[in-house]
Structure formats: C-alpha cells, structure tokens
Amino acid sequence: MDSSGEAGASTASPAQPTGALSVRPLPDRPGWQAVGEISLTTRPTWEQTLHQLALSDEEACHLELSAITFVDVAGVSALAVAAQTLPEGRRIVLEGPPAALRRVMDMFWPDLPAVEVMV
C-alpha cells in the first residue's frame, strides 16, 4: 500500500497494461476494487490487499472484481487462504468475479462459508 491507501501499479486509468494490477479502496463500502490481472507478477499486490482486508474489523469486506481480466489458480488460492483465516462471522463478498475464479473456487473450496459471491 502506498501513502494514499492504494496498492499496486498506477491507478490512473481502468485500462491496465498486461500484467498489471491496480487496487483501490471502494468509496461507498468497506473493501477494494481490483483492476487488471492476478498472476505471478501481481501476486504481491494481491496478497497485500488480502492482508489488509483480513485486518479490517468489518463483518463483510467487499472485493469488486468485475475488471479483473485474468486470475491464476495461485491467486484464487491466496483468496481462499485469506478467507479461511477470518474470524467466525466475518466474510469476503466477491462482486462480479471472473468466471475462472468462480470455477476454481467451486472445484477446490465449494463450501467456504467466509466467501459470498455476487454476480
């Protein structure tokens, strides 16, 4: 995270170069909006975002993912691990996640109570 509360690459434009990930706080609810790719090169930014989310004391933290163009299995795994470490009663709300993320979650973590998916 930088001093403005943002994580990752430049946030100047929603169109990100290949291999970039931009993450910024949501203005109207607790959580983050991610734009770009979740891959090996952007994993540190993604994991930092998930760490910040886990530190929140909000019952539900939102991840707005409709502008994610690619997510690898390790990125989904990091999300699942973060969800599994949340205290009981807390959850991560995925808004508009890519189909690949939903498929991997359904295959490997079908009954993860700390993740709610909104399509």
GROMACS .gro file of N, CA, C and O in nm:
model
  476
    1MET      N    1   0.084  -0.117   0.000
    1MET     CA    2   0.000   0.000   0.000
    1MET      C    3   0.088   0.123   0.000
    1MET      O    4   0.186   0.129   0.072
    2ASP      N    5   0.049   0.222  -0.077
    2ASP     CA    6   0.126   0.345  -0.071
    2ASP      C    7   0.060   0.442   0.026
    2ASP      O    8  -0.039   0.410   0.090
    3SER      N    9   0.112   0.562   0.037
    3SER     CA   10   0.063   0.657   0.137
    3SER      C   11  -0.079   0.703   0.110
    3SER      O   12  -0.145   0.755   0.199
    4SER      N   13  -0.130   0.685  -0.011
    4SER     CA   14  -0.267   0.726  -0.040
    4SER      C   15  -0.368   0.618  -0.006
    4SER      O   16  -0.487   0.636  -0.027
    5GLY      N   17  -0.320   0.505   0.045
    5GLY     CA   18  -0.412   0.396   0.078
    5GLY      C   19  -0.436   0.303  -0.038
    5GLY      O   20  -0.521   0.216  -0.032
    6GLU      N   21  -0.362   0.322  -0.147
    6GLU     CA   22  -0.379   0.238  -0.264
    6GLU      C   23  -0.267   0.137  -0.271
    6GLU      O   24  -0.158   0.159  -0.221
    7ALA      N   25  -0.295   0.024  -0.335
    7ALA     CA   26  -0.194  -0.079  -0.352
    7ALA      C   27  -0.172  -0.100  -0.500
    7ALA      O   28  -0.263  -0.085  -0.580
    8GLY      N   29  -0.050  -0.137  -0.535
    8GLY     CA   30  -0.026  -0.184  -0.670
    8GLY      C   31   0.023  -0.080  -0.766
    8GLY      O   32   0.074   0.025  -0.729
    9ALA      N   33   0.002  -0.112  -0.893
    9ALA     CA   34   0.051  -0.030  -1.002
    9ALA      C   35  -0.031   0.098  -1.014
    9ALA      O   36  -0.120   0.124  -0.935
   10SER      N   37  -0.003   0.174  -1.114
   10SER     CA   38  -0.071   0.301  -1.138
   10SER      C   39  -0.222   0.283  -1.140
   10SER      O   40  -0.274   0.185  -1.192
   11THR      N   41  -0.293   0.381  -1.086
   11THR     CA   42  -0.439   0.376  -1.084
   11THR      C   43  -0.497   0.485  -1.171
   11THR      O   44  -0.612   0.522  -1.156
   12ALA      N   45  -0.421   0.538  -1.265
   12ALA     CA   46  -0.465   0.650  -1.345
   12ALA      C   47  -0.578   0.613  -1.441
   12ALA      O   48  -0.661   0.696  -1.471
   13SER      N   49  -0.583   0.490  -1.486
   13SER     CA   50  -0.681   0.450  -1.586
   13SER      C   51  -0.730   0.310  -1.559
   13SER      O   52  -0.653   0.225  -1.516
   14PRO      N   53  -0.860   0.284  -1.584
   14PRO     CA   54  -0.909   0.147  -1.566
   14PRO      C   55  -0.843   0.048  -1.662
   14PRO      O   56  -0.835  -0.069  -1.634
   15ALA      N   57  -0.797   0.094  -1.777
   15ALA     CA   58  -0.728   0.005  -1.871
   15ALA      C   59  -0.586  -0.013  -1.823
   15ALA      O   60  -0.508   0.081  -1.816
   16GLN      N   61  -0.552  -0.135  -1.786
   16GLN     CA   62  -0.420  -0.164  -1.731
   16GLN      C   63  -0.335  -0.235  -1.835
   16GLN      O   64  -0.385  -0.315  -1.913
   17PRO      N   65  -0.205  -0.208  -1.835
   17PRO     CA   66  -0.118  -0.285  -1.925
   17PRO      C   67  -0.118  -0.432  -1.883
   17PRO      O   68  -0.146  -0.464  -1.768
   18THR      N   69  -0.087  -0.519  -1.977
   18THR     CA   70  -0.081  -0.661  -1.948
   18THR      C   71   0.012  -0.685  -1.831
   18THR      O   72   0.121  -0.631  -1.824
   19GLY      N   73  -0.033  -0.766  -1.738
   19GLY     CA   74   0.048  -0.799  -1.622
   19GLY      C   75   0.040  -0.700  -1.509
   19GLY      O   76   0.114  -0.711  -1.413
   20ALA      N   77  -0.050  -0.602  -1.516
   20ALA     CA   78  -0.062  -0.502  -1.410
   20ALA      C   79  -0.186  -0.527  -1.326
   20ALA      O   80  -0.284  -0.585  -1.373
   21LEU      N   81  -0.180  -0.484  -1.202
   21LEU     CA   82  -0.294  -0.492  -1.112
   21LEU      C   83  -0.301  -0.361  -1.035
   21LEU      O   84  -0.204  -0.318  -0.975
   22SER      N   85  -0.418  -0.301  -1.038
   22SER     CA   86  -0.443  -0.179  -0.963
   22SER      C   87  -0.551  -0.211  -0.859
   22SER      O   88  -0.651  -0.274  -0.891
   23VAL      N   89  -0.528  -0.166  -0.737
   23VAL     CA   90  -0.624  -0.191  -0.630
   23VAL      C   91  -0.647  -0.059  -0.556
   23VAL      O   92  -0.551   0.009  -0.520
   24ARG      N   93  -0.774  -0.024  -0.536
   24ARG     CA   94  -0.806   0.098  -0.464
   24ARG      C   95  -0.926   0.075  -0.373
   24ARG      O   96  -1.010  -0.011  -0.401
   25PRO      N   97  -0.934   0.151  -0.266
   25PRO     CA   98  -1.048   0.135  -0.175
   25PRO      C   99  -1.180   0.168  -0.244
   25PRO      O  100  -1.185   0.256  -0.330
   26LEU      N  101  -1.284   0.098  -0.205
   26LEU     CA  102  -1.418   0.131  -0.255
   26LEU      C  103  -1.467   0.256  -0.183
   26LEU      O  104  -1.449   0.268  -0.061
   27PRO      N  105  -1.531   0.346  -0.255
   27PRO     CA  106  -1.571   0.471  -0.191
   27PRO      C  107  -1.695   0.460  -0.102
   27PRO      O  108  -1.713   0.542  -0.012
   28ASP      N  109  -1.777   0.358  -0.124
   28ASP     CA  110  -1.908   0.355  -0.058
   28ASP      C  111  -1.932   0.236   0.034
   28ASP      O  112  -2.041   0.222   0.090
   29ARG      N  113  -1.832   0.150   0.049
   29ARG     CA  114  -1.847   0.034   0.137
   29ARG      C  115  -1.707  -0.018   0.170
   29ARG      O  116  -1.613   0.010   0.097
   30PRO      N  117  -1.695  -0.094   0.278
   30PRO     CA  118  -1.563  -0.145   0.313
   30PRO      C  119  -1.513  -0.247   0.211
   30PRO      O  120  -1.585  -0.340   0.176
   31GLY      N  121  -1.394  -0.225   0.160
   31GLY     CA  122  -1.337  -0.319   0.066
   31GLY      C  123  -1.256  -0.251  -0.042
   31GLY      O  124  -1.221  -0.133  -0.031
   32TRP      N  125  -1.229  -0.328  -0.150
   32TRP     CA  126  -1.135  -0.287  -0.253
   32TRP      C  127  -1.190  -0.318  -0.391
   32TRP      O  128  -1.262  -0.414  -0.410
   33GLN      N  129  -1.149  -0.237  -0.488
   33GLN     CA  130  -1.176  -0.266  -0.628
   33GLN      C  131  -1.042  -0.303  -0.691
   33GLN      O  132  -0.942  -0.232  -0.673
   34ALA      N  133  -1.041  -0.414  -0.764
   34ALA     CA  134  -0.920  -0.458  -0.833
   34ALA      C  135  -0.943  -0.451  -0.983
   34ALA      O  136  -1.049  -0.489  -1.032
   35VAL      N  137  -0.841  -0.403  -1.053
   35VAL     CA  138  -0.846  -0.388  -1.199
   35VAL      C  139  -0.719  -0.448  -1.257
   35VAL      O  140  -0.609  -0.414  -1.213
   36GLY      N  141  -0.734  -0.537  -1.354
   36GLY     CA  142  -0.617  -0.594  -1.423
   36GLY      C  143  -0.608  -0.743  -1.406
   36GLY      O  144  -0.708  -0.814  -1.414
   37GLU      N  145  -0.486  -0.792  -1.384
   37GLU     CA  146  -0.459  -0.935  -1.376
   37GLU      C  147  -0.410  -0.974  -1.238
   37GLU      O  148  -0.335  -0.899  -1.175
   38ILE      N  149  -0.449  -1.094  -1.196
   38ILE     CA  150  -0.396  -1.154  -1.074
   38ILE      C  151  -0.312  -1.273  -1.120
   38ILE      O  152  -0.366  -1.374  -1.164
   39SER      N  153  -0.180  -1.253  -1.115
   39SER     CA  154  -0.087  -1.353  -1.169
   39SER      C  155   0.043  -1.349  -1.088
   39SER      O  156   0.053  -1.277  -0.989
   40LEU      N  157   0.141  -1.425  -1.133
   40LEU     CA  158   0.269  -1.430  -1.064
   40LEU      C  159   0.329  -1.291  -1.043
   40LEU      O  160   0.377  -1.259  -0.935
   41THR      N  161   0.323  -1.208  -1.145
   41THR     CA  162   0.385  -1.075  -1.134
   41THR      C  163   0.308  -0.979  -1.044
   41THR      O  164   0.366  -0.886  -0.991
   42THR      N  165   0.180  -1.001  -1.027
   42THR     CA  166   0.099  -0.910  -0.944
   42THR      C  167   0.062  -0.971  -0.809
   42THR      O  168  -0.007  -0.908  -0.730
   43ARG      N  169   0.110  -1.092  -0.782
   43ARG     CA  170   0.074  -1.160  -0.658
   43ARG      C  171   0.106  -1.080  -0.532
   43ARG      O  172   0.026  -1.077  -0.440
   44PRO      N  173   0.222  -1.013  -0.524
   44PRO     CA  174   0.249  -0.935  -0.401
   44PRO      C  175   0.141  -0.828  -0.374
   44PRO      O  176   0.099  -0.810  -0.260
   45THR      N  177   0.096  -0.760  -0.478
   45THR     CA  178  -0.010  -0.660  -0.461
   45THR      C  179  -0.139  -0.727  -0.416
   45THR      O  180  -0.207  -0.679  -0.325
   46TRP      N  181  -0.175  -0.838  -0.478
   46TRP     CA  182  -0.296  -0.912  -0.443
   46TRP      C  183  -0.290  -0.960  -0.299
   46TRP      O  184  -0.386  -0.944  -0.222
   47GLU      N  185  -0.179  -1.019  -0.259
   47GLU     CA  186  -0.167  -1.071  -0.124
   47GLU      C  187  -0.167  -0.959  -0.020
   47GLU      O  188  -0.223  -0.974   0.088
   48GLN      N  189  -0.109  -0.844  -0.052
   48GLN     CA  190  -0.113  -0.728   0.037
   48GLN      C  191  -0.257  -0.680   0.054
   48GLN      O  192  -0.299  -0.645   0.165
   49THR      N  193  -0.332  -0.679  -0.054
   49THR     CA  194  -0.473  -0.639  -0.047
   49THR      C  195  -0.551  -0.735   0.042
   49THR      O  196  -0.630  -0.692   0.127
   50LEU      N  197  -0.529  -0.865   0.024
   50LEU     CA  198  -0.599  -0.964   0.107
   50LEU      C  199  -0.558  -0.951   0.253
   50LEU      O  200  -0.642  -0.967   0.343
   51HIS      N  201  -0.433  -0.920   0.279
   51HIS     CA  202  -0.386  -0.900   0.416
   51HIS      C  203  -0.457  -0.779   0.478
   51HIS      O  204  -0.503  -0.786   0.593
   52GLN      N  205  -0.466  -0.669   0.405
   52GLN     CA  206  -0.536  -0.550   0.455
   52GLN      C  207  -0.683  -0.581   0.481
   52GLN      O  208  -0.739  -0.537   0.581
   53LEU      N  209  -0.742  -0.658   0.393
   53LEU     CA  210  -0.882  -0.697   0.410
   53LEU      C  211  -0.899  -0.779   0.538
   53LEU      O  212  -0.991  -0.757   0.616
   54ALA      N  213  -0.807  -0.870   0.564
   54ALA     CA  214  -0.815  -0.955   0.683
   54ALA      C  215  -0.798  -0.873   0.811
   54ALA      O  216  -0.851  -0.910   0.915
   55LEU      N  217  -0.725  -0.763   0.804
   55LEU     CA  218  -0.704  -0.678   0.922
   55LEU      C  219  -0.826  -0.594   0.957
   55LEU      O  220  -0.838  -0.546   1.069
   56SER      N  221  -0.915  -0.576   0.861
   56SER     CA  222  -1.035  -0.497   0.885
   56SER      C  223  -1.123  -0.563   0.990
   56SER      O  224  -1.125  -0.685   1.003
   57ASP      N  225  -1.196  -0.482   1.064
   57ASP     CA  226  -1.287  -0.540   1.163
   57ASP      C  227  -1.432  -0.540   1.114
   57ASP      O  228  -1.524  -0.567   1.190
   58GLU      N  229  -1.451  -0.510   0.986
   58GLU     CA  230  -1.585  -0.512   0.926
   58GLU      C  231  -1.638  -0.655   0.916
   58GLU      O  232  -1.561  -0.746   0.889
   59GLU      N  233  -1.767  -0.672   0.936
   59GLU     CA  234  -1.828  -0.805   0.922
   59GLU      C  235  -1.813  -0.857   0.779
   59GLU      O  236  -1.783  -0.973   0.756
   60ALA      N  237  -1.838  -0.767   0.682
   60ALA     CA  238  -1.826  -0.805   0.541
   60ALA      C  239  -1.735  -0.705   0.471
   60ALA      O  240  -1.757  -0.585   0.478
   61CYS      N  241  -1.633  -0.756   0.404
   61CYS     CA  242  -1.545  -0.674   0.321
   61CYS      C  243  -1.568  -0.714   0.176
   61CYS      O  244  -1.574  -0.832   0.144
   62HIS      N  245  -1.579  -0.614   0.092
   62HIS     CA  246  -1.611  -0.637  -0.048
   62HIS      C  247  -1.485  -0.634  -0.134
   62HIS      O  248  -1.396  -0.553  -0.112
   63LEU      N  249  -1.482  -0.724  -0.233
   63LEU     CA  250  -1.380  -0.721  -0.337
   63LEU      C  251  -1.454  -0.708  -0.469
   63LEU      O  252  -1.523  -0.801  -0.512
   64GLU      N  253  -1.446  -0.591  -0.530
   64GLU     CA  254  -1.511  -0.566  -0.658
   64GLU      C  255  -1.414  -0.610  -0.766
   64GLU      O  256  -1.307  -0.552  -0.783
   65LEU      N  257  -1.448  -0.718  -0.838
   65LEU     CA  258  -1.355  -0.784  -0.930
   65LEU      C  259  -1.402  -0.785  -1.075
   65LEU      O  260  -1.347  -0.858  -1.157
   66SER      N  261  -1.501  -0.705  -1.109
   66SER     CA  262  -1.555  -0.710  -1.245
   66SER      C  263  -1.455  -0.668  -1.352
   66SER      O  264  -1.472  -0.702  -1.469
   67ALA      N  265  -1.349  -0.596  -1.314
   67ALA     CA  266  -1.248  -0.552  -1.411
   67ALA      C  267  -1.122  -0.639  -1.407
   67ALA      O  268  -1.020  -0.602  -1.463
   68ILE      N  269  -1.130  -0.755  -1.345
   68ILE     CA  270  -1.019  -0.849  -1.347
   68ILE      C  271  -1.025  -0.926  -1.479
   68ILE      O  272  -1.127  -0.987  -1.511
   69THR      N  273  -0.916  -0.921  -1.554
   69THR     CA  274  -0.914  -0.985  -1.686
   69THR      C  275  -0.853  -1.124  -1.683
   69THR      O  276  -0.871  -1.202  -1.777
   70PHE      N  277  -0.777  -1.157  -1.576
   70PHE     CA  278  -0.715  -1.288  -1.565
   70PHE      C  279  -0.687  -1.313  -1.418
   70PHE      O  280  -0.649  -1.223  -1.344
   71VAL      N  281  -0.707  -1.438  -1.377
   71VAL     CA  282  -0.669  -1.479  -1.242
   71VAL      C  283  -0.613  -1.619  -1.250
   71VAL      O  284  -0.672  -1.707  -1.312
   72ASP      N  285  -0.496  -1.640  -1.189
   72ASP     CA  286  -0.439  -1.774  -1.191
   72ASP      C  287  -0.484  -1.851  -1.065
   72ASP      O  288  -0.543  -1.794  -0.973
   73VAL      N  289  -0.458  -1.980  -1.064
   73VAL     CA  290  -0.502  -2.065  -0.953
   73VAL      C  291  -0.438  -2.021  -0.822
   73VAL      O  292  -0.503  -2.022  -0.717
   74ALA      N  293  -0.314  -1.979  -0.825
   74ALA     CA  294  -0.247  -1.934  -0.703
   74ALA      C  295  -0.314  -1.809  -0.646
   74ALA      O  296  -0.321  -1.792  -0.524
   75GLY      N  297  -0.364  -1.723  -0.732
   75GLY     CA  298  -0.437  -1.605  -0.686
   75GLY      C  299  -0.567  -1.642  -0.618
   75GLY      O  300  -0.605  -1.584  -0.516
   76VAL      N  301  -0.636  -1.741  -0.673
   76VAL     CA  302  -0.760  -1.790  -0.610
   76VAL      C  303  -0.726  -1.859  -0.478
   76VAL      O  304  -0.796  -1.841  -0.377
   77SER      N  305  -0.617  -1.933  -0.476
   77SER     CA  306  -0.574  -2.000  -0.354
   77SER      C  307  -0.544  -1.898  -0.244
   77SER      O  308  -0.581  -1.917  -0.127
   78ALA      N  309  -0.477  -1.788  -0.278
   78ALA     CA  310  -0.449  -1.684  -0.180
   78ALA      C  311  -0.578  -1.626  -0.123
   78ALA      O  312  -0.587  -1.599  -0.002
   79LEU      N  313  -0.679  -1.610  -0.207
   79LEU     CA  314  -0.809  -1.562  -0.161
   79LEU      C  315  -0.872  -1.662  -0.064
   79LEU      O  316  -0.922  -1.624   0.043
   80ALA      N  317  -0.868  -1.790  -0.099
   80ALA     CA  318  -0.926  -1.893  -0.012
   80ALA      C  319  -0.854  -1.899   0.123
   80ALA      O  320  -0.918  -1.910   0.228
   81VAL      N  321  -0.722  -1.891   0.121
   81VAL     CA  322  -0.645  -1.893   0.245
   81VAL      C  323  -0.682  -1.773   0.331
   81VAL      O  324  -0.702  -1.785   0.453
   82ALA      N  325  -0.691  -1.655   0.270
   82ALA     CA  326  -0.729  -1.536   0.346
   82ALA      C  327  -0.868  -1.553   0.407
   82ALA      O  328  -0.890  -1.517   0.524
   83ALA      N  329  -0.960  -1.609   0.332
   83ALA     CA  330  -1.096  -1.630   0.384
   83ALA      C  331  -1.096  -1.729   0.500
   83ALA      O  332  -1.170  -1.713   0.597
   84GLN      N  333  -1.013  -1.831   0.490
   84GLN     CA  334  -1.007  -1.932   0.596
   84GLN      C  335  -0.948  -1.877   0.725
   84GLN      O  336  -0.971  -1.934   0.831
   85THR      N  337  -0.873  -1.769   0.718
   85THR     CA  338  -0.812  -1.712   0.838
   85THR      C  339  -0.902  -1.609   0.906
   85THR      O  340  -0.869  -1.562   1.014
   86LEU      N  341  -1.013  -1.574   0.843
   86LEU     CA  342  -1.103  -1.475   0.903
   86LEU      C  343  -1.170  -1.531   1.027
   86LEU      O  344  -1.205  -1.650   1.031
   87PRO      N  345  -1.193  -1.448   1.128
   87PRO     CA  346  -1.266  -1.494   1.245
   87PRO      C  347  -1.409  -1.533   1.206
   87PRO      O  348  -1.464  -1.483   1.107
   88GLU      N  349  -1.468  -1.621   1.284
   88GLU     CA  350  -1.605  -1.664   1.258
   88GLU      C  351  -1.699  -1.543   1.254
   88GLU      O  352  -1.686  -1.451   1.333
   89GLY      N  353  -1.787  -1.545   1.157
   89GLY     CA  354  -1.883  -1.437   1.141
   89GLY      C  355  -1.840  -1.331   1.041
   89GLY      O  356  -1.921  -1.250   0.999
   90ARG      N  357  -1.713  -1.330   1.003
   90ARG     CA  358  -1.665  -1.235   0.902
   90ARG      C  359  -1.667  -1.303   0.766
   90ARG      O  360  -1.655  -1.424   0.756
   91ARG      N  361  -1.680  -1.222   0.660
   91ARG     CA  362  -1.682  -1.280   0.526
   91ARG      C  363  -1.628  -1.181   0.423
   91ARG      O  364  -1.624  -1.061   0.447
   92ILE      N  365  -1.589  -1.238   0.310
   92ILE     CA  366  -1.545  -1.162   0.194
   92ILE      C  367  -1.655  -1.172   0.090
   92ILE      O  368  -1.697  -1.283   0.055
   93VAL      N  369  -1.702  -1.060   0.042
   93VAL     CA  370  -1.806  -1.057  -0.060
   93VAL      C  371  -1.739  -1.026  -0.193
   93VAL      O  372  -1.681  -0.919  -0.211
   94LEU      N  373  -1.744  -1.122  -0.285
   94LEU     CA  374  -1.686  -1.106  -0.418
   94LEU      C  375  -1.793  -1.049  -0.510
   94LEU      O  376  -1.897  -1.112  -0.529
   95GLU      N  377  -1.766  -0.934  -0.566
   95GLU     CA  378  -1.861  -0.870  -0.657
   95GLU      C  379  -1.810  -0.881  -0.800
   95GLU      O  380  -1.701  -0.835  -0.831
   96GLY      N  381  -1.889  -0.946  -0.885
   96GLY     CA  382  -1.854  -0.960  -1.026
   96GLY      C  383  -1.723  -1.032  -1.054
   96GLY      O  384  -1.648  -0.990  -1.143
   97PRO      N  385  -1.695  -1.141  -0.982
   97PRO     CA  386  -1.568  -1.210  -1.008
   97PRO      C  387  -1.568  -1.276  -1.145
   97PRO      O  388  -1.673  -1.314  -1.197
   98PRO      N  389  -1.450  -1.291  -1.206
   98PRO     CA  390  -1.443  -1.359  -1.335
   98PRO      C  391  -1.488  -1.505  -1.322
   98PRO      O  392  -1.475  -1.565  -1.215
   99ALA      N  393  -1.538  -1.560  -1.430
   99ALA     CA  394  -1.589  -1.697  -1.430
   99ALA      C  395  -1.481  -1.796  -1.386
   99ALA      O  396  -1.509  -1.892  -1.314
  100ALA      N  397  -1.356  -1.773  -1.427
  100ALA     CA  398  -1.248  -1.865  -1.390
  100ALA      C  399  -1.230  -1.870  -1.239
  100ALA      O  400  -1.208  -1.977  -1.182
  101LEU      N  401  -1.241  -1.757  -1.172
  101LEU     CA  402  -1.228  -1.754  -1.027
  101LEU      C  403  -1.341  -1.834  -0.962
  101LEU      O  404  -1.317  -1.914  -0.872
  102ARG      N  405  -1.461  -1.815  -1.010
  102ARG     CA  406  -1.576  -1.890  -0.956
  102ARG      C  407  -1.559  -2.040  -0.977
  102ARG      O  408  -1.587  -2.120  -0.888
  103ARG      N  409  -1.511  -2.081  -1.095
  103ARG     CA  410  -1.493  -2.224  -1.124
  103ARG      C  411  -1.389  -2.286  -1.031
  103ARG      O  412  -1.410  -2.395  -0.978
  104VAL      N  413  -1.277  -2.218  -1.013
  104VAL     CA  414  -1.172  -2.272  -0.925
  104VAL      C  415  -1.222  -2.279  -0.781
  104VAL      O  416  -1.199  -2.378  -0.711
  105MET      N  417  -1.292  -2.176  -0.736
  105MET     CA  418  -1.349  -2.179  -0.600
  105MET      C  419  -1.445  -2.297  -0.586
  105MET      O  420  -1.442  -2.368  -0.485
  106ASP      N  421  -1.531  -2.318  -0.685
  106ASP     CA  422  -1.628  -2.428  -0.680
  106ASP      C  423  -1.560  -2.564  -0.680
  106ASP      O  424  -1.608  -2.657  -0.615
  107MET      N  425  -1.448  -2.576  -0.752
  107MET     CA  426  -1.378  -2.704  -0.758
  107MET      C  427  -1.304  -2.736  -0.628
  107MET      O  428  -1.310  -2.849  -0.579
  108PHE      N  429  -1.232  -2.639  -0.574
  108PHE     CA  430  -1.143  -2.667  -0.461
  108PHE      C  431  -1.196  -2.623  -0.325
  108PHE      O  432  -1.156  -2.678  -0.223
  109TRP      N  433  -1.281  -2.522  -0.323
  109TRP     CA  434  -1.335  -2.471  -0.196
  109TRP      C  435  -1.486  -2.446  -0.212
  109TRP      O  436  -1.534  -2.334  -0.195
  110PRO      N  437  -1.563  -2.553  -0.239
  110PRO     CA  438  -1.706  -2.532  -0.269
  110PRO      C  439  -1.788  -2.487  -0.148
  110PRO      O  440  -1.892  -2.424  -0.166
  111ASP      N  441  -1.744  -2.515  -0.030
  111ASP     CA  442  -1.823  -2.484   0.089
  111ASP      C  443  -1.750  -2.390   0.183
  111ASP      O  444  -1.755  -2.407   0.305
  112LEU      N  445  -1.684  -2.291   0.129
  112LEU     CA  446  -1.610  -2.197   0.212
  112LEU      C  447  -1.708  -2.091   0.263
  112LEU      O  448  -1.750  -2.002   0.187
  113PRO      N  449  -1.747  -2.098   0.390
  113PRO     CA  450  -1.852  -2.009   0.441
  113PRO      C  451  -1.812  -1.861   0.445
  113PRO      O  452  -1.898  -1.774   0.449
  114ALA      N  453  -1.682  -1.832   0.444
  114ALA     CA  454  -1.638  -1.694   0.456
  114ALA      C  455  -1.635  -1.620   0.322
  114ALA      O  456  -1.596  -1.505   0.317
  115VAL      N  457  -1.678  -1.686   0.213
  115VAL     CA  458  -1.680  -1.623   0.082
  115VAL      C  459  -1.823  -1.623   0.028
  115VAL      O  460  -1.888  -1.727   0.021
  116GLU      N  461  -1.869  -1.504  -0.005
  116GLU     CA  462  -2.002  -1.488  -0.066
  116GLU      C  463  -1.979  -1.430  -0.206
  116GLU      O  464  -1.903  -1.334  -0.221
  117VAL      N  465  -2.042  -1.489  -0.307
  117VAL     CA  466  -2.022  -1.444  -0.445
  117VAL      C  467  -2.149  -1.375  -0.494
  117VAL      O  468  -2.258  -1.429  -0.485
  118MET      N  469  -2.130  -1.252  -0.543
  118MET     CA  470  -2.238  -1.176  -0.607
  118MET      C  471  -2.200  -1.160  -0.753
  118MET      O  472  -2.095  -1.104  -0.783
  119VAL      N  473  -2.283  -1.210  -0.842
  119VAL     CA  474  -2.251  -1.198  -0.985
  119VAL      C  475  -2.326  -1.084  -1.048
  119VAL      O  476  -2.410  -1.023  -0.996
   0.00000   0.00000   0.00000
